[in-house]
XYZ file of C-alpha atoms in Angstrom:
349
model
C 14.246 82.300 -53.409
C 16.245 79.316 -51.718
C 18.434 80.119 -48.761
C 22.325 79.942 -49.089
C 22.132 77.007 -46.809
C 19.558 75.183 -48.887
C 21.823 75.639 -51.894
C 24.755 74.465 -50.210
C 23.048 71.200 -49.229
C 20.485 70.811 -52.040
C 22.771 70.436 -55.042
C 24.403 67.432 -53.685
C 21.796 65.876 -51.373
C 22.097 64.144 -48.104
C 24.560 61.218 -47.617
C 24.432 58.417 -45.066
C 22.459 58.756 -41.569
C 23.594 61.737 -39.585
C 25.380 63.485 -42.423
C 24.471 66.973 -43.362
C 26.447 67.704 -46.592
C 27.726 66.019 -49.679
C 31.004 64.317 -49.928
C 31.337 65.498 -53.601
C 33.557 68.324 -54.050
C 31.245 70.319 -56.545
C 29.059 72.548 -54.336
C 30.220 76.073 -54.684
C 30.687 78.210 -51.381
C 30.901 81.966 -51.190
C 34.297 83.531 -50.285
C 34.659 82.325 -46.766
C 35.738 85.716 -45.474
C 32.521 87.252 -46.785
C 30.407 85.074 -44.594
C 32.541 84.530 -41.575
C 31.633 86.765 -38.400
C 35.221 87.125 -37.507
C 38.680 87.008 -39.234
C 39.291 83.792 -41.189
C 42.768 83.107 -41.787
C 45.374 80.456 -43.339
C 48.998 79.936 -43.155
C 51.692 80.734 -45.732
C 55.318 80.270 -46.662
C 57.180 82.496 -48.886
C 57.407 80.046 -51.763
C 53.575 79.982 -51.879
C 53.464 83.839 -52.518
C 54.815 83.164 -56.071
C 52.028 80.803 -56.950
C 49.208 82.418 -58.753
C 46.685 79.700 -57.853
C 47.671 79.789 -54.184
C 47.497 83.647 -54.151
C 44.147 83.697 -55.909
C 42.610 81.224 -53.635
C 44.041 82.790 -50.538
C 42.911 86.453 -51.527
C 39.619 85.374 -52.341
C 38.658 83.350 -49.169
C 41.107 84.601 -46.239
C 41.811 87.839 -44.511
C 44.499 86.730 -41.988
C 47.769 85.105 -42.466
C 50.063 83.020 -40.127
C 53.486 82.271 -41.250
C 53.752 78.572 -41.158
C 57.401 78.302 -39.880
C 59.376 81.291 -41.227
C 58.532 83.529 -38.186
C 59.716 80.680 -35.791
C 63.026 80.523 -33.989
C 64.240 77.682 -36.188
C 64.301 79.984 -39.132
C 65.067 83.365 -37.586
C 67.802 82.397 -35.181
C 71.028 81.406 -36.986
C 74.866 80.967 -36.027
C 75.334 84.192 -37.679
C 72.624 86.117 -35.983
C 68.904 86.789 -36.829
C 67.602 86.535 -40.312
C 64.297 88.302 -41.175
C 63.983 88.075 -45.064
C 61.152 85.563 -45.081
C 58.996 87.058 -42.263
C 59.631 90.456 -43.588
C 58.503 89.284 -47.005
C 55.196 87.721 -45.628
C 54.535 90.890 -43.463
C 54.919 93.053 -46.491
C 52.811 90.978 -48.723
C 50.056 91.027 -45.908
C 50.293 94.881 -45.952
C 50.114 95.138 -49.742
C 47.132 92.857 -49.873
C 45.237 94.132 -46.874
C 45.560 91.088 -44.772
C 46.028 90.961 -41.171
C 49.081 89.217 -39.695
C 49.210 86.802 -36.824
C 52.871 86.083 -35.488
C 53.926 82.795 -34.446
C 56.020 81.597 -32.535
C 58.100 83.276 -29.887
C 59.063 80.453 -27.377
C 58.640 76.720 -28.442
C 60.031 73.732 -26.337
C 61.407 72.101 -29.506
C 63.600 74.951 -30.645
C 66.542 77.049 -29.657
C 68.381 74.595 -27.591
C 71.465 74.376 -29.554
C 71.782 78.030 -30.079
C 71.422 78.672 -26.337
C 73.746 75.808 -25.236
C 76.746 76.636 -23.067
C 75.576 80.128 -22.085
C 75.963 81.298 -18.444
C 72.814 81.975 -16.591
C 73.208 85.642 -16.978
C 73.885 85.516 -20.702
C 71.008 82.720 -21.133
C 68.399 85.280 -19.591
C 69.905 88.137 -21.747
C 69.719 86.230 -24.863
C 66.168 85.077 -24.086
C 64.973 88.597 -23.513
C 66.886 89.892 -26.474
C 65.444 87.373 -28.924
C 61.796 88.265 -27.993
C 62.494 92.061 -28.050
C 64.165 91.770 -31.560
C 61.399 89.693 -32.847
C 58.294 91.008 -31.254
C 59.637 94.394 -31.707
C 60.437 94.158 -35.449
C 56.745 93.517 -36.189
C 55.131 95.713 -33.641
C 52.217 97.357 -35.039
C 52.049 94.979 -38.034
C 50.755 91.833 -36.115
C 47.404 91.623 -34.392
C 48.589 89.004 -31.971
C 51.576 86.624 -30.917
C 51.718 82.890 -30.060
C 54.078 83.653 -27.189
C 54.211 80.050 -25.777
C 53.635 77.157 -27.944
C 52.709 73.625 -26.943
C 53.808 73.663 -23.235
C 51.486 70.883 -22.053
C 52.901 67.259 -22.131
C 51.660 65.090 -24.936
C 49.388 62.955 -22.777
C 48.040 65.840 -20.761
C 50.032 64.872 -17.763
C 51.714 67.995 -16.531
C 54.068 70.096 -18.582
C 56.673 69.434 -20.961
C 60.315 69.388 -19.589
C 62.727 71.191 -21.849
C 65.844 73.472 -21.879
C 63.711 76.735 -21.501
C 62.206 75.294 -18.170
C 65.446 73.787 -16.882
C 67.317 77.148 -17.265
C 64.646 79.767 -16.572
C 61.990 77.649 -14.668
C 58.929 75.716 -15.595
C 56.561 78.387 -15.051
C 58.910 81.384 -14.682
C 60.296 81.274 -18.386
C 56.657 81.464 -19.663
C 55.785 84.524 -17.450
C 59.133 86.144 -18.494
C 58.273 85.439 -22.082
C 54.962 87.192 -21.902
C 56.420 90.084 -19.932
C 59.097 90.664 -22.718
C 56.519 90.415 -25.542
C 54.414 92.884 -23.837
C 57.307 95.265 -23.548
C 58.114 94.799 -27.159
C 54.733 95.042 -28.715
C 52.114 96.424 -26.129
C 49.180 96.463 -28.479
C 49.317 92.781 -29.717
C 47.221 90.198 -28.157
C 49.421 87.697 -26.599
C 48.483 84.008 -26.840
C 49.392 80.681 -25.295
C 48.716 77.898 -27.830
C 48.569 74.143 -27.857
C 47.014 71.268 -29.680
C 44.887 68.166 -28.955
C 43.037 70.295 -26.459
C 39.621 69.177 -27.889
C 40.767 65.620 -28.655
C 42.274 64.789 -25.357
C 39.971 66.141 -22.383
C 42.857 65.612 -19.891
C 45.327 67.688 -21.909
C 42.582 70.424 -22.288
C 42.133 70.556 -18.707
C 45.875 70.639 -17.936
C 46.169 73.454 -20.431
C 43.392 75.578 -19.018
C 44.988 75.032 -15.488
C 48.118 76.382 -16.878
C 46.313 79.474 -18.242
C 44.992 79.990 -14.627
C 48.395 79.629 -13.241
C 49.958 82.049 -15.504
C 47.252 84.712 -15.033
C 47.687 84.300 -11.132
C 51.367 84.813 -11.491
C 50.663 88.201 -13.281
C 51.686 87.094 -16.907
C 49.945 89.339 -19.365
C 48.274 86.507 -21.185
C 45.842 88.164 -23.523
C 44.339 85.115 -25.441
C 44.047 81.375 -25.668
C 44.998 79.623 -28.805
C 43.774 76.009 -29.820
C 45.113 74.464 -32.625
C 42.310 72.356 -33.539
C 44.002 69.660 -35.583
C 40.636 67.549 -35.008
C 40.492 63.866 -34.679
C 37.042 63.213 -36.398
C 36.277 60.263 -34.226
C 36.044 61.978 -30.889
C 32.500 61.936 -29.368
C 30.020 64.561 -30.344
C 30.013 67.335 -27.729
C 33.713 67.146 -26.742
C 34.678 70.053 -28.852
C 31.910 72.261 -27.570
C 32.655 71.408 -24.068
C 36.214 72.647 -24.396
C 35.378 75.775 -26.162
C 32.722 76.533 -23.433
C 35.563 76.033 -20.664
C 38.190 78.027 -22.407
C 35.765 80.899 -22.707
C 35.186 81.259 -19.023
C 38.591 83.238 -18.790
C 37.020 85.972 -20.936
C 39.964 86.081 -23.095
C 39.881 85.988 -26.899
C 40.045 82.439 -28.431
C 42.014 81.755 -31.692
C 41.309 78.485 -33.667
C 44.876 78.647 -34.762
C 45.686 75.694 -36.926
C 42.431 74.043 -38.101
C 42.531 70.794 -40.117
C 40.818 67.544 -39.844
C 42.451 64.371 -41.349
C 40.126 61.604 -42.675
C 42.851 59.117 -41.931
C 43.056 57.021 -38.840
C 46.623 56.921 -37.323
C 47.638 53.464 -35.775
C 45.399 50.860 -34.696
C 43.526 48.272 -36.683
C 42.935 48.608 -40.499
C 40.482 51.457 -41.204
C 37.467 49.933 -42.742
C 35.304 53.037 -42.849
C 33.973 54.254 -46.120
C 34.969 57.623 -47.439
C 31.459 58.775 -47.246
C 31.355 57.814 -43.447
C 34.802 59.535 -42.702
C 33.537 62.545 -44.641
C 30.387 62.712 -42.462
C 32.387 62.598 -39.379
C 34.843 65.385 -40.562
C 31.916 67.392 -41.683
C 30.085 66.966 -38.254
C 33.189 67.837 -36.234
C 34.212 71.002 -38.217
C 30.480 72.051 -37.920
C 30.412 71.485 -34.261
C 33.595 73.545 -33.640
C 32.666 76.455 -35.831
C 29.015 76.482 -34.485
C 30.351 76.499 -30.694
C 32.973 79.161 -31.595
C 30.627 81.468 -33.391
C 28.338 81.528 -30.450
C 30.875 83.059 -28.285
C 30.548 86.899 -27.426
C 32.503 88.840 -30.270
C 35.187 89.982 -27.902
C 36.099 86.271 -27.359
C 36.383 85.522 -30.911
C 39.874 86.407 -32.340
C 39.424 84.356 -35.622
C 39.692 81.142 -37.126
C 42.786 80.051 -39.094
C 42.893 76.924 -41.303
C 46.489 75.267 -41.531
C 46.640 75.565 -45.152
C 44.816 76.825 -48.364
C 44.626 73.457 -50.410
C 44.704 69.936 -49.134
C 48.130 69.504 -51.140
C 49.513 72.492 -48.899
C 48.845 70.587 -45.821
C 51.502 69.253 -43.456
C 49.250 66.105 -43.435
C 50.048 65.596 -47.102
C 53.758 65.827 -46.718
C 56.030 62.681 -46.413
C 55.745 60.534 -44.478
C 52.090 61.463 -43.973
C 50.819 61.638 -47.575
C 48.893 58.819 -49.285
C 47.557 61.072 -51.924
C 43.990 60.735 -50.606
C 43.514 62.855 -47.457
C 41.363 65.887 -47.651
C 42.008 67.722 -44.416
C 41.478 71.482 -45.655
C 38.785 73.568 -47.069
C 39.820 73.263 -50.867
C 41.305 70.365 -52.805
C 44.121 70.334 -55.214
C 41.827 71.673 -57.983
C 40.414 74.496 -55.854
C 37.146 72.979 -55.395
C 35.540 73.317 -51.823
C 35.555 70.200 -49.736
C 33.295 69.054 -46.869
C 35.486 71.322 -44.587
C 34.571 74.291 -46.607
C 30.908 73.379 -46.724
C 30.862 72.844 -42.901
C 32.220 76.205 -42.372
C 29.808 77.817 -44.625
C 26.870 76.147 -43.331
C 27.813 77.127 -39.854
C 28.157 80.743 -40.836
C 24.934 81.267 -43.011
């Protein structure tokens, strides 16, 4: 009887040198959640819950949901107060379908400035605490974990971002405060600090891990590390594994929180790579990430979340990004598994 691994590869054959799977989206994969050794999730918006095709694919392959944006401050905090209709619906949908729920995001540098503008220092602190208590408290017992602080490190990795939270509450102090308030509101949730380009940019990855160390030394109840893993498929082999190894040294659970891998090259000279070559790179980077993550001890693996169900659901396929050709996720518009799905499946079997 041929192994599942040989079936995955044999039906399509090998591609160019160094490739380990076919670029053709015609090789079936088992339900991803059935072969993953940890939670495998995706993101959702309420409009997608009414799409039968999306729902069918999500329920077949995933067992955890992260609200894509409707649990963030830009949605919940309005001039008239808090609105919870959309995140409530996602939470209820997860409960009804036996899906775990991951909450994101309580504090993000890019949100909240207008709503907090003009507050006195005392009112600013009170409203900061009140927001975290209201949101984290509302879903206490319903979420496995929270992204408490999102994208704190500067884009180039040179220090931390400067923004209204830091200006009003302190560069490190606002993060410590956010973790403390989240812990009070939802004591059992795993509390994450989350960021992107940590594998792609070693300098940013190092700055991020130094920030984790600073927060822990300051007594912040950081419970986990989230790496978004929007992977650059052209980074050198071994770079992803190195970051996973370094992040694991804290002993905290790691969450691969927003995984995708664009086959496009942004900026620079015209991209003359063939589709097959780019697909090989994509497959190899996804396989490296998944293999390195799967080798961690069980208590360090919170789960792996893909940032969308189908390619057409991806933020990378929305204007102005979409050229109609990118395939950054596990399934294409026709629900066929892509090289991403096959890299995951091979790593897990």
